Each structure stands twice: as C-alpha cells, then as structure tokens.
Coordinates of C-alpha atoms and ligand atoms in Angstrom, one line a residue:
M1 CA -0.3 -16.4 -17.3
E2 CA 3.4 -15.4 -17.1
E3 CA 4.4 -15.5 -13.5
V4 CA 7.6 -14.9 -11.5
L5 CA 8.3 -16.4 -8.1
I6 CA 10.0 -14.1 -5.6
I7 CA 11.5 -16.2 -2.8
D8 CA 11.4 -14.2 0.4
F9 CA 14.5 -14.8 2.5
G10 CA 13.5 -12.0 4.9
G11 CA 15.1 -9.0 3.2
Q12 CA 13.8 -5.5 3.8
Y13 CA 13.1 -4.7 0.2
N14 CA 10.9 -7.7 -0.7
Q15 CA 7.8 -5.7 -1.5
L16 CA 9.8 -3.3 -3.5
I17 CA 11.1 -6.1 -5.7
A18 CA 7.6 -7.2 -6.4
R19 CA 6.6 -3.7 -7.2
R20 CA 9.4 -3.3 -9.7
V21 CA 8.6 -6.6 -11.4
R22 CA 4.9 -5.6 -11.6
D23 CA 5.9 -2.2 -13.0
L24 CA 7.5 -4.2 -15.9
H25 CA 4.1 -5.8 -16.5
V26 CA 5.0 -9.2 -15.1
Y27 CA 2.9 -10.8 -12.5
C28 CA 4.8 -12.1 -9.5
E29 CA 4.2 -13.5 -6.1
V30 CA 6.3 -13.2 -3.0
V31 CA 6.5 -16.5 -1.2
P32 CA 8.4 -17.1 2.1
Y33 CA 11.3 -19.5 1.5
K34 CA 9.7 -22.2 3.8
K35 CA 6.6 -22.3 1.6
V36 CA 8.3 -22.6 -1.8
D37 CA 7.7 -26.4 -2.1
K38 CA 4.0 -25.9 -1.7
Y39 CA 3.9 -23.1 -4.2
L40 CA 5.8 -25.2 -6.8
E41 CA 3.3 -28.1 -6.4
K42 CA 0.7 -25.8 -7.9
K43 CA 2.6 -23.4 -10.2
E44 CA 5.3 -23.2 -12.8
P45 CA 6.9 -19.9 -12.6
K46 CA 8.8 -18.6 -15.7
G47 CA 11.5 -17.0 -13.6
I48 CA 12.7 -16.9 -9.9
I49 CA 14.2 -14.1 -7.9
F50 CA 15.9 -14.7 -4.5
T51 CA 15.5 -11.7 -2.3
G52 CA 18.1 -10.3 0.1
G53 CA 18.0 -11.6 3.7
P54 CA 19.9 -11.6 6.9
N55 CA 23.5 -10.6 7.3
S56 CA 25.2 -13.9 6.5
V57 CA 24.6 -17.4 5.1
Y58 CA 26.6 -18.5 8.1
V59 CA 24.3 -17.1 10.9
E60 CA 22.4 -19.7 12.8
D61 CA 19.1 -20.5 11.1
A62 CA 20.1 -18.7 7.9
P63 CA 17.3 -19.3 5.4
K64 CA 17.9 -22.2 3.1
I65 CA 16.2 -23.6 0.1
D66 CA 15.9 -27.1 -1.4
K67 CA 18.8 -27.3 -3.9
K68 CA 16.6 -29.0 -6.5
I69 CA 15.4 -25.5 -7.4
Y70 CA 18.6 -25.0 -9.3
D71 CA 17.7 -27.9 -11.6
L72 CA 14.2 -26.8 -12.6
G73 CA 15.6 -25.2 -15.7
V74 CA 13.9 -21.9 -14.6
P75 CA 16.1 -18.8 -14.7
I76 CA 17.1 -17.6 -11.3
L77 CA 18.4 -14.1 -10.2
G78 CA 19.8 -13.9 -6.7
L79 CA 20.0 -10.5 -5.0
C80 CA 22.6 -9.9 -2.3
Y81 CA 21.9 -12.6 0.2
G82 CA 20.2 -14.5 -2.6
M83 CA 23.4 -14.4 -4.6
Q84 CA 25.4 -15.6 -1.7
R85 CA 22.9 -18.4 -1.0
M86 CA 23.2 -19.5 -4.6
A87 CA 27.0 -19.4 -4.7
L88 CA 27.3 -21.4 -1.5
D89 CA 24.7 -24.0 -2.5
L90 CA 26.4 -24.6 -5.8
G91 CA 29.9 -25.1 -4.3
G92 CA 31.3 -21.6 -4.3
R93 CA 32.8 -19.9 -1.3
V94 CA 31.3 -17.0 0.7
E95 CA 33.5 -15.2 3.2
R96 CA 33.1 -12.3 5.6
S97 CA 35.1 -9.3 4.7
K98 CA 36.7 -7.0 7.2
S99 CA 34.5 -4.1 6.4
R100 CA 30.9 -3.7 5.4
E101 CA 30.3 -2.3 1.9
F102 CA 27.4 0.1 2.3
G103 CA 25.9 2.8 0.1
K104 CA 26.3 4.0 -3.4
T105 CA 29.1 2.4 -5.3
T106 CA 30.4 2.8 -8.9
T107 CA 30.0 -0.5 -10.6
R108 CA 31.4 -2.0 -13.8
F109 CA 29.3 -4.3 -15.9
D110 CA 30.2 -6.9 -18.5
R111 CA 27.8 -6.0 -21.2
S112 CA 28.2 -9.2 -23.1
C113 CA 26.2 -10.9 -20.3
P114 CA 22.5 -10.8 -21.1
L115 CA 21.7 -9.4 -17.6
F116 CA 23.8 -6.3 -18.4
E117 CA 23.1 -5.9 -22.1
G118 CA 23.1 -2.1 -22.8
V119 CA 23.7 -1.3 -19.1
E120 CA 26.4 1.4 -18.7
D121 CA 28.8 1.3 -15.8
S122 CA 27.0 3.3 -13.0
I123 CA 26.0 3.6 -9.4
T124 CA 24.5 0.6 -7.5
W125 CA 23.3 0.4 -3.9
M126 CA 25.3 -2.0 -1.8
S127 CA 24.6 -3.3 1.7
H128 CA 26.7 -6.4 2.6
Q129 CA 29.6 -7.7 4.6
D130 CA 29.9 -11.2 3.1
L131 CA 31.5 -11.7 -0.3
V132 CA 31.5 -14.4 -2.8
T133 CA 35.2 -15.2 -3.0
D134 CA 35.3 -18.4 -5.1
L135 CA 32.7 -18.9 -7.9
P136 CA 30.8 -22.2 -8.2
Q137 CA 31.7 -24.3 -11.2
G138 CA 30.3 -23.0 -14.5
F139 CA 30.0 -19.4 -13.2
E140 CA 31.9 -16.4 -14.3
K141 CA 32.3 -12.9 -12.9
V142 CA 30.2 -10.3 -14.8
S143 CA 30.5 -7.2 -12.7
S144 CA 32.9 -5.7 -10.1
T145 CA 33.6 -2.6 -8.1
D146 CA 36.9 -1.3 -6.6
A147 CA 36.0 -2.9 -3.3
T148 CA 34.4 -6.1 -4.5
E149 CA 35.7 -8.5 -7.1
N150 CA 32.6 -10.5 -7.8
T151 CA 29.7 -8.0 -7.7
A152 CA 27.7 -10.1 -10.1
I153 CA 28.1 -13.7 -11.2
A154 CA 26.5 -15.7 -14.0
N155 CA 26.1 -19.2 -15.3
K156 CA 24.7 -18.4 -18.7
E157 CA 24.2 -22.0 -19.7
K158 CA 22.0 -22.7 -16.8
N159 CA 20.5 -19.2 -16.6
L160 CA 21.6 -18.6 -13.0
Y161 CA 22.6 -15.1 -12.1
G162 CA 23.5 -13.3 -8.9
V163 CA 24.1 -9.6 -8.1
Q164 CA 25.6 -8.3 -4.9
F165 CA 23.8 -5.0 -5.1
H166 CA 20.1 -4.1 -4.9
P167 CA 18.7 -3.4 -8.3
E168 CA 15.2 -2.8 -6.8
V169 CA 16.1 0.4 -4.9
N170 CA 16.1 3.8 -6.7
H171 CA 19.7 4.4 -5.7
T172 CA 20.8 1.8 -8.2
E173 CA 20.7 3.9 -11.3
K174 CA 20.2 1.2 -13.9
G175 CA 18.3 -1.2 -11.6
Q176 CA 15.2 -1.3 -13.6
D177 CA 17.1 -2.0 -16.8
I178 CA 18.8 -4.9 -15.2
L179 CA 15.5 -6.4 -13.9
K180 CA 14.1 -5.8 -17.3
N181 CA 16.9 -7.7 -18.9
F182 CA 16.4 -10.6 -16.5
L183 CA 12.6 -10.8 -17.2
Y184 CA 12.5 -10.0 -20.9
K185 CA 15.9 -11.3 -22.2
I186 CA 16.7 -14.2 -19.9
C187 CA 13.2 -15.4 -18.8
K188 CA 11.8 -14.5 -22.3
L189 CA 8.7 -12.9 -20.8
E190 CA 6.5 -10.6 -22.8
G191 CA 5.2 -8.4 -20.0
S192 CA 1.5 -9.1 -20.5
W193 CA 0.3 -8.2 -17.0
T194 CA -2.2 -5.4 -17.4
M195 CA -5.2 -4.4 -15.3
E196 CA -7.4 -4.9 -18.4
K197 CA -6.4 -8.5 -18.4
Y198 CA -6.6 -8.8 -14.7
A199 CA -10.1 -7.5 -14.6
K200 CA -11.3 -10.2 -17.0
T201 CA -9.6 -13.0 -15.0
A202 CA -10.8 -11.7 -11.7
I203 CA -14.4 -11.4 -12.8
Q204 CA -14.3 -15.0 -14.0
A205 CA -12.7 -16.1 -10.8
I206 CA -15.4 -14.3 -8.7
R207 CA -18.1 -16.0 -10.7
D208 CA -16.5 -19.4 -10.3
Q209 CA -16.2 -18.9 -6.5
V210 CA -19.6 -17.4 -5.8
G211 CA -21.9 -19.2 -8.2
Q212 CA -25.4 -18.0 -7.4
G213 CA -24.5 -17.0 -3.9
K214 CA -25.2 -13.7 -2.2
V215 CA -22.3 -11.5 -1.3
L216 CA -22.1 -8.7 1.3
L217 CA -19.5 -5.9 1.3
A218 CA -18.8 -3.1 3.8
L219 CA -18.3 -0.1 1.5
S220 CA -16.4 2.8 3.1
G221 CA -15.9 4.8 0.0
G222 CA -12.1 4.3 0.3
V223 CA -10.2 3.2 -2.8
D224 CA -10.0 -0.5 -1.9
S225 CA -13.6 -1.1 -1.0
S226 CA -14.8 1.0 -3.9
V227 CA -12.8 -0.8 -6.5
C228 CA -13.8 -4.1 -4.8
A229 CA -17.5 -3.1 -5.1
K230 CA -17.2 -2.1 -8.8
L231 CA -15.4 -5.4 -9.7
L232 CA -17.9 -7.5 -7.8
E233 CA -20.7 -5.6 -9.5
K234 CA -19.4 -6.4 -12.9
A235 CA -18.9 -10.0 -11.9
I236 CA -22.2 -10.8 -10.1
G237 CA -24.4 -7.7 -10.4
D238 CA -27.4 -7.9 -8.1
Q239 CA -26.1 -10.8 -6.1
L240 CA -24.0 -8.1 -4.3
T241 CA -25.2 -5.9 -1.5
C242 CA -23.0 -3.1 -0.2
I243 CA -23.6 -1.5 3.1
F244 CA -22.3 2.0 3.5
V245 CA -22.3 3.1 7.1
D246 CA -22.3 6.9 7.2
H247 CA -21.2 7.6 10.7
G248 CA -21.5 11.3 10.3
L249 CA -17.8 11.7 10.6
M250 CA -17.1 12.0 6.8
R251 CA -15.8 15.1 5.1
K252 CA -18.0 17.6 3.4
N253 CA -20.5 16.0 1.0
E254 CA -18.5 12.8 1.1
G255 CA -21.4 10.5 2.0
D256 CA -23.4 11.9 -0.9
Q257 CA -20.5 11.4 -3.3
V258 CA -20.1 7.8 -2.3
E259 CA -23.8 7.2 -2.8
A260 CA -23.9 9.0 -6.1
A261 CA -21.0 6.7 -7.4
F262 CA -23.0 3.5 -6.7
K263 CA -26.7 4.2 -6.6
D264 CA -27.3 3.7 -10.3
S265 CA -25.5 0.4 -10.4
K266 CA -26.9 -3.1 -10.4
L267 CA -25.7 -3.8 -6.9
H268 CA -27.9 -3.3 -3.9
F269 CA -26.6 -0.2 -2.2
I270 CA -27.7 0.5 1.4
R271 CA -26.7 3.7 3.0
V272 CA -27.2 3.8 6.8
N273 CA -27.3 7.3 8.2
A274 CA -26.1 6.6 11.6
E275 CA -24.8 10.0 12.6
D276 CA -27.1 10.3 15.7
R277 CA -26.1 6.9 17.0
F278 CA -22.4 7.7 16.7
L279 CA -22.6 11.2 18.2
K280 CA -24.6 9.9 21.1
K281 CA -22.0 7.2 21.9
L282 CA -19.2 9.8 21.5
D283 CA -21.0 12.4 23.7
G284 CA -18.5 13.8 26.2
V285 CA -15.6 11.5 25.2
T286 CA -12.3 13.3 24.8
D287 CA -9.7 10.5 24.9
P288 CA -8.4 9.6 21.4
E289 CA -8.2 5.9 22.0
K290 CA -11.7 5.8 23.5
K291 CA -13.0 7.6 20.5
R292 CA -11.4 5.2 18.1
K293 CA -12.7 2.2 20.0
I294 CA -16.3 3.5 20.2
I295 CA -16.4 4.4 16.5
G296 CA -15.0 1.0 15.5
E297 CA -17.3 -1.0 17.7
E298 CA -20.4 1.0 16.7
F299 CA -19.5 0.5 13.1
I300 CA -19.5 -3.2 13.5
R301 CA -22.8 -3.1 15.4
V302 CA -24.5 -1.1 12.7
F303 CA -23.1 -3.4 10.0
E304 CA -24.2 -6.5 11.8
E305 CA -27.7 -5.2 12.3
E306 CA -28.1 -4.2 8.6
G307 CA -26.5 -7.5 7.5
R308 CA -29.1 -9.5 9.5
K309 CA -31.9 -7.6 7.9
I310 CA -30.7 -8.9 4.5
G311 CA -31.0 -12.4 5.7
S312 CA -28.9 -15.2 4.3
V313 CA -25.5 -14.2 3.0
D314 CA -23.1 -16.7 1.5
Y315 CA -19.9 -14.7 1.2
L316 CA -18.4 -11.6 2.8
A317 CA -16.2 -9.6 0.5
Q318 CA -13.2 -7.6 1.6
G319 CA -10.8 -5.2 -0.1
T320 CA -7.6 -6.8 1.3
I321 CA -4.7 -5.8 -0.9
Y322 CA -1.3 -7.5 -1.5
P323 CA 0.9 -5.5 1.0
D324 CA -1.5 -6.8 3.7
V325 CA -0.9 -10.3 2.5
I326 CA 2.9 -10.0 2.3
E327 CA 3.0 -8.3 5.7
S328 CA 1.2 -11.1 7.3
G329 CA 4.3 -13.1 6.3
S330 CA 2.1 -16.0 5.4
G331 CA 1.5 -15.6 1.7
D332 CA -1.5 -17.9 1.9
A333 CA -3.3 -17.6 5.2
A334 CA -6.5 -15.6 5.2
V335 CA -5.6 -12.0 6.1
I336 CA -8.4 -10.3 7.9
K337 CA -8.3 -6.7 7.1
S338 CA -10.8 -5.3 9.6
H339 CA -13.2 -2.7 8.5
H340 CA -12.2 0.6 9.9
N341 CA -9.4 -1.0 11.7
V342 CA -11.5 -3.0 14.1
G343 CA -10.2 -6.4 15.0
G344 CA -12.1 -9.4 13.6
L345 CA -15.0 -9.9 11.3
P346 CA -18.5 -8.8 12.0
E347 CA -20.7 -11.7 13.0
V348 CA -23.4 -10.9 10.4
V349 CA -24.6 -14.4 9.7
D350 CA -22.9 -17.6 8.9
F351 CA -21.2 -17.3 5.6
K352 CA -19.3 -19.8 3.6
G353 CA -16.3 -17.8 2.9
L354 CA -14.4 -14.7 2.0
V355 CA -14.2 -13.0 -1.4
E356 CA -11.0 -11.0 -1.7
P357 CA -10.5 -10.1 -5.3
L358 CA -7.7 -7.5 -4.7
R359 CA -5.5 -9.8 -2.7
Q360 CA -2.9 -9.9 -5.4
L361 CA -2.7 -6.1 -6.2
F362 CA -0.6 -3.2 -4.9
K363 CA -2.3 0.1 -4.2
D364 CA -1.4 1.7 -7.5
E365 CA -2.6 -1.4 -9.3
V366 CA -5.9 -1.1 -7.4
R367 CA -6.2 2.5 -8.6
E368 CA -5.4 1.4 -12.2
L369 CA -8.0 -1.3 -12.0
G370 CA -10.5 1.3 -10.7
Q371 CA -9.9 3.4 -13.7
E372 CA -10.2 0.4 -16.0
L373 CA -13.6 -0.4 -14.5
G374 CA -14.8 3.2 -14.9
L375 CA -14.9 4.2 -11.3
A376 CA -15.3 7.9 -10.6
D377 CA -12.0 9.8 -10.4
Y378 CA -13.0 11.1 -7.1
L379 CA -12.9 7.6 -5.6
V380 CA -9.9 6.3 -7.6
W381 CA -7.7 9.1 -6.4
R382 CA -9.1 9.6 -3.0
Q383 CA -6.4 10.2 -0.4
P384 CA -6.2 8.0 2.6
F385 CA -8.9 8.8 5.2
P386 CA -8.9 7.1 8.6
G387 CA -11.8 4.8 9.5
P388 CA -12.7 6.9 12.6
G389 CA -12.9 9.9 10.2
L390 CA -13.2 13.4 11.5
G391 CA -13.7 11.9 15.0
I392 CA -10.0 12.0 15.4
R393 CA -9.6 15.4 13.7
V394 CA -11.8 17.2 16.2
M395 CA -9.7 17.5 19.3
G396 CA -11.5 17.1 22.6
E397 CA -15.2 16.6 22.7
I398 CA -16.9 15.8 19.4
T399 CA -20.1 17.8 18.6
K400 CA -22.1 18.3 15.5
E401 CA -21.2 22.0 15.5
K402 CA -17.5 21.4 15.7
L403 CA -17.7 18.7 13.0
D404 CA -19.5 21.2 10.7
I405 CA -16.9 23.9 11.3
L406 CA -14.1 21.4 10.5
R407 CA -15.9 20.1 7.3
D408 CA -16.2 23.6 5.9
A409 CA -12.7 24.6 6.7
D410 CA -11.2 21.3 5.4
A411 CA -13.1 21.6 2.2
I412 CA -11.7 25.1 1.5
Y413 CA -8.2 23.9 2.3
R414 CA -8.5 20.9 0.0
E415 CA -9.9 23.1 -2.7
E416 CA -6.9 25.5 -2.5
I417 CA -4.4 22.6 -2.6
A418 CA -6.1 21.2 -5.7
K419 CA -6.2 24.7 -7.3
A420 CA -2.5 25.1 -6.8
G421 CA -2.0 21.7 -8.5
L422 CA -0.5 20.1 -5.4
D423 CA -3.2 17.4 -4.8
K424 CA -1.3 14.6 -6.5
S425 CA 2.2 15.4 -5.2
I426 CA 1.1 15.8 -1.6
N427 CA 0.1 12.4 -0.2
Q428 CA -2.2 13.5 2.5
Y429 CA -3.6 16.9 3.6
F430 CA -6.4 17.9 5.9
A431 CA -7.5 20.3 8.6
V432 CA -7.7 19.6 12.3
L433 CA -9.9 21.5 14.6
T434 CA -8.0 22.1 17.8
N435 CA -9.7 22.4 21.2
N436 CA -7.9 25.7 21.6
R437 CA -9.6 29.1 21.5
T438 CA -7.8 32.4 21.2
V439 CA -8.7 36.1 21.0
G440 CA -9.0 37.8 17.7
V441 CA -10.4 40.8 16.1
M442 CA -12.9 40.9 13.2
G443 CA -14.0 44.3 12.1
D444 CA -14.6 46.2 15.3
Y445 CA -15.4 43.2 17.3
R446 CA -13.3 41.0 19.6
T447 CA -13.6 37.3 18.9
Y448 CA -12.8 34.3 21.0
D449 CA -12.8 31.4 18.6
Y450 CA -11.1 28.1 17.6
T451 CA -7.6 27.7 16.2
L452 CA -7.5 25.4 13.1
A453 CA -4.4 23.5 12.2
L454 CA -3.5 22.6 8.6
R455 CA -1.5 19.5 7.9
A456 CA 0.1 18.2 4.7
V457 CA 2.6 15.4 4.3
K458 CA 4.7 13.7 1.7
T459 CA 5.2 10.0 2.1
T460 CA 5.3 6.7 0.2
D461 CA 4.5 4.2 3.0
F462 CA 2.7 6.4 5.6
M463 CA 5.0 4.8 8.2
T464 CA 7.3 7.8 8.0
A465 CA 6.4 11.2 6.5
D466 CA 7.8 14.6 5.8
W467 CA 5.8 17.7 6.3
A468 CA 5.1 19.3 2.9
K469 CA 6.7 22.6 2.1
I470 CA 3.6 24.2 0.6
P471 CA 4.2 27.6 -0.9
Y472 CA 3.4 30.5 1.4
E473 CA 0.9 31.9 -1.1
V474 CA -1.2 28.8 -1.0
L475 CA -1.2 28.7 2.8
E476 CA -2.0 32.4 2.9
K477 CA -4.9 32.0 0.5
A478 CA -6.3 29.0 2.4
S479 CA -5.9 30.8 5.7
S480 CA -7.7 34.0 4.6
R481 CA -10.5 32.2 2.9
I482 CA -11.1 29.9 5.9
V483 CA -11.1 32.7 8.5
G484 CA -13.3 34.8 6.1
E485 CA -15.8 32.1 5.2
V486 CA -16.1 29.8 8.2
D487 CA -17.6 31.1 11.4
H488 CA -15.8 30.4 14.7
I489 CA -12.3 30.1 13.4
N490 CA -10.1 33.1 14.0
R491 CA -6.6 31.6 13.8
I492 CA -4.8 29.2 11.5
V493 CA -1.5 27.3 12.2
Y494 CA 0.5 25.0 9.9
D495 CA 1.9 21.8 11.3
I496 CA 5.6 21.6 10.5
T497 CA 6.4 18.3 12.2
S498 CA 7.4 15.1 10.4
K499 CA 6.7 11.6 11.3
P500 CA 8.4 10.6 13.5
P501 CA 8.3 12.2 16.0
A502 CA 4.7 13.3 15.3
T503 CA 2.1 11.0 13.6
I504 CA 0.2 12.1 10.5
E505 CA -3.1 12.3 12.3
W506 CA -3.3 14.4 15.5
E507 CA -5.1 11.8 17.5
Ligands
LIG1 P1 -0.7 8.0 11.7 O1 -1.5 9.1 12.3 O2 -0.6 6.8 12.5 O3 -1.4 7.6 10.3 O4 0.7 8.6 11.3 C1 -0.8 6.9 9.3 C2 -1.9 6.7 8.2 O5 -2.9 5.9 8.7 C3 -4.2 6.6 8.6 N1 -4.9 6.2 9.8 C4 -5.9 5.3 9.8 N2 -6.5 4.6 8.8 N3 -8.0 3.7 10.4 C5 -7.6 3.8 9.1 O6 -8.1 3.2 8.2 C6 -7.5 4.3 11.4 O7 -7.9 4.2 12.5 C7 -6.4 5.2 11.1 N4 -5.6 6.0 11.9 C8 -4.7 6.6 11.1 C9 -3.8 8.0 8.6 O8 -4.8 8.8 8.0 C10 -2.5 8.0 7.8 O9 -2.8 7.9 6.4

C-alpha cells in the first residue's frame, strides 16, 4: 500500500495535513518526530512531509530529526518549521527577521519546479518569524513574496522541497494543487486509498487478529460504533456480540432504529432496556455533572452485567478513530476511548486484547466506509449525540414525562430542519427542555407550561461553534408546530450564543 509519513514537529495543523493527503486518496500516518526511527524499522513510506512546529529552530529543545532521513532517497516536503529544519540540517542558514510575517500573502511560484507545475501566483497563508537566508548546497529558490526571498526551496535532484507557507489551510488558494503535485508528480503515487480497498484489508486484518475468538462491542448507535459493528460483522459474523444499552435517554424512536439496523444481521445483537434503572438512579438529581456521572457509571454496570452473561470473551472492540490516536500524541499507544465518555474499560471479563478497526480513519472516512458497507443512511449521517443523551437536555430533574415532551418537540424540530434542506449544512441541532415555566394562553385558557429552547450550530471541530442563522420561516414553522402538537410547551426560544462563551449542550 502507498503510504506517506507525516513527521509531527508539534505544529497546530498536523491533523489537517493528514486530512488533505487522505483527501487526495493517499494513505498517511502522523508520527511524532521522536518515534520516526521506530516507524521506519517497520515501514517504507513513499513520501515524507515535515509539519510546522514551534517558533524557531533555535529555541531550546527545538524538535530535531536524525539526518539520515535525507539520504533515504524518499521525497521530502518540509512545511514552515519543517522547511527551516531541513535547511538548517543540510547546511543552510536560518535567521530571525525583525517582523513576523503572518496572514495572507501574494506569492510567486517558479512553475518549472515540479512542486509548482501549473500553479498560478496566488495567496498563501504565512505564519513565521524565522527565514531561510542562505540555501543549503544543491538547493534553489522556487518561490518568493515581497517580504520573503526564499518562500520555497528545492533540491530537485534529491527530491527535497520546502515551503514557508501552509499549503494545508484553506487560505492558501492553491494549497491542494501543491500537495497534489508533491504526492503525484514527485512521489509518483497513484492515489489508490479508497474505502472499498480499506474495507477489504481491514476485514482480513480482523480475521487474522481474532481467529476463532469471540468479540464484544458496546454499540451506542453512533456513527463510529455502528460502522465498527458492521465491519466486524462482515469479518467474523456470529463471533461478534453487540450490546446496545438503551438507557431511555435516546431521542424519539432512536432505540428501535438502532435495533432495526442490526437485528437481521449475523451478529448477536442484545438490546438492554434499562430505562427504569437509569431513571431510578437519576431520581431527584439536578446537578449536570452528577447526572453525567450517574449515567456513565450505570452504563458500565449494565454493560458489565450483560457481558458476564455471555461468558468468555476474547476481545473487546472499540470504535476509536484517528483523531483520538493523534490527540493522544503517542501514535502507537493504545487509546482507550471510553464508552459514553466514562474513564476506563468495563471489567467485563478477562479479554486478550482490543480490536480497533477504525483507528486509522478520520470521521468522514468512517462515514464513507459505512456507506461502502451498506449501513443505513440514518446511522451513517447521524449527527453527534452525547453519551448521556437527553439526560443533559432536560434541565433540572429528569422525569419520564419531561423526556417524552422533549422527544416529541425535538423530533418536530429535526423534521423541519430536514424539510428545509438544512440537515447537512448545520452540524448539530436539537431541542432543550428548560426548567422554566411561563404563562401563556391557548384558546380561552390560561396555560402555565414549559419553555423549550432550540439550538443549532455550525462547526467543524466541535471545540468552537457558531450559532446557525436559520431562516425565520423555518424557526416559525418549528415553533408553531411544537406549541400546537406537543402538550405542556407554550413558549419557544432560539439560542443565539456561540461557543465560546456558551457550550453546544446546555448542561
Ligand atoms: P459541548 O457541550 O462541550 O459539546 O460544547 C461538544 C460536543 O460534544 C458532545 N458532547 C458529548 N459527547 N459524551 C459524548 O459522547 C458526552 O458526555 C458529551 N457531552 C457533550 C456535544 O453533543 C457536542 O457535539
């Protein structure tokens, strides 16, 4: 398999670089600079990218790399710090300039250089203070700006390239073309990474790992665990048991939809209807953190109890995905992605190991794989839903009555968003049942009922988010339908705070 090594020097865009490379259908792995030797013992990448990193190659403990990497005969592209690292390592000079070059910059390219073939002069994104002032032997300048003489350098004979800007960010207009040139023209890759191919290799890898063993998976109905289940089912069929803990805090009909998606498959599907247990534990609890803790702990207890009933289990499967692996900073240590955000693994039984078949995939690749495997659209395109479910969307005390009110209202809201064609452009949208009651009038009667809040956000990383500017007509329709169709709601408000300062969820 064609593979590119991305050496992580600690830059802020490392995941983004990997995403861009994958978008060009090339498999890549992000490896921390300290672990490159270990990686190279096992693998032979067809290309190497150095990421950006700290301010300067001269800061104390600036990340370094064994210089033998330049003699491997593998093409290298250094980005920002990566270019400075390369220049310094190979005998060039890197100096601190008086001012920092930051932001969008018009950049000129030498189109006779394979890296810039067909790339028009255009805007790039700069963020640096150090400059490469003297080029190492064998290098030439292949790009410049008004402020920076050597914006890109190349040693075509040795296939070593460096750019001072960040081709991976959207602000660099021709960034993807430049990366494409590197991968396709310089590394001579074909771009053969597809989910169809991945599914085949992953299925074989699961069979090799598991043999005749029994595998247990906690299925939440979220994208990752659902795709994981489908993939495992194709690989090992009835050796797989999935436990779906229905905590009674799911959205309208959601539990049944998850069951419907899996009940006819070869795998053993166990749905545990644990609503009563959860509601009993949550009785009278109003503090958000306490609610989360109770729900998380109870989930583990239920999962453990069911697991023990199955008897011997050899492997525990998890839907860990690549961003979790990169964020752990380790690249190879086992990342424990806890079910429903509870620390640690459930102590079901002694098991031999973990099966994590999505460890190398980004979220959109997981969705693509899900489609490839024929998973229901509903599960593939499901928006994120917190582990504690509606437990953190019912403010104050949680009761079955309040949950049912919220379920009905939320279903109408989601239906109207979908009808308006906004469901794919808004990243998360849901209703929240506040603990506030106000006076209203219905027909000739006075009402004293709940206020419902509608929330919708646009975000890519869910760490920051903008409130979505939904057309008034859509809000109006959702509002009048909810008040008309759901008892005990007489007022609707729309949440117009972004994150920060608010969070996406209300609790
Ligand atoms: P906040 O509210 O922190 O949410 O802005 C960010 C994203 O995380 C989701 N979320 C959770 N997901 N378990 C989860 O699996 C949780 O306990 C949890 N809490 C929040 C939230 O829905 C949003 O997508």
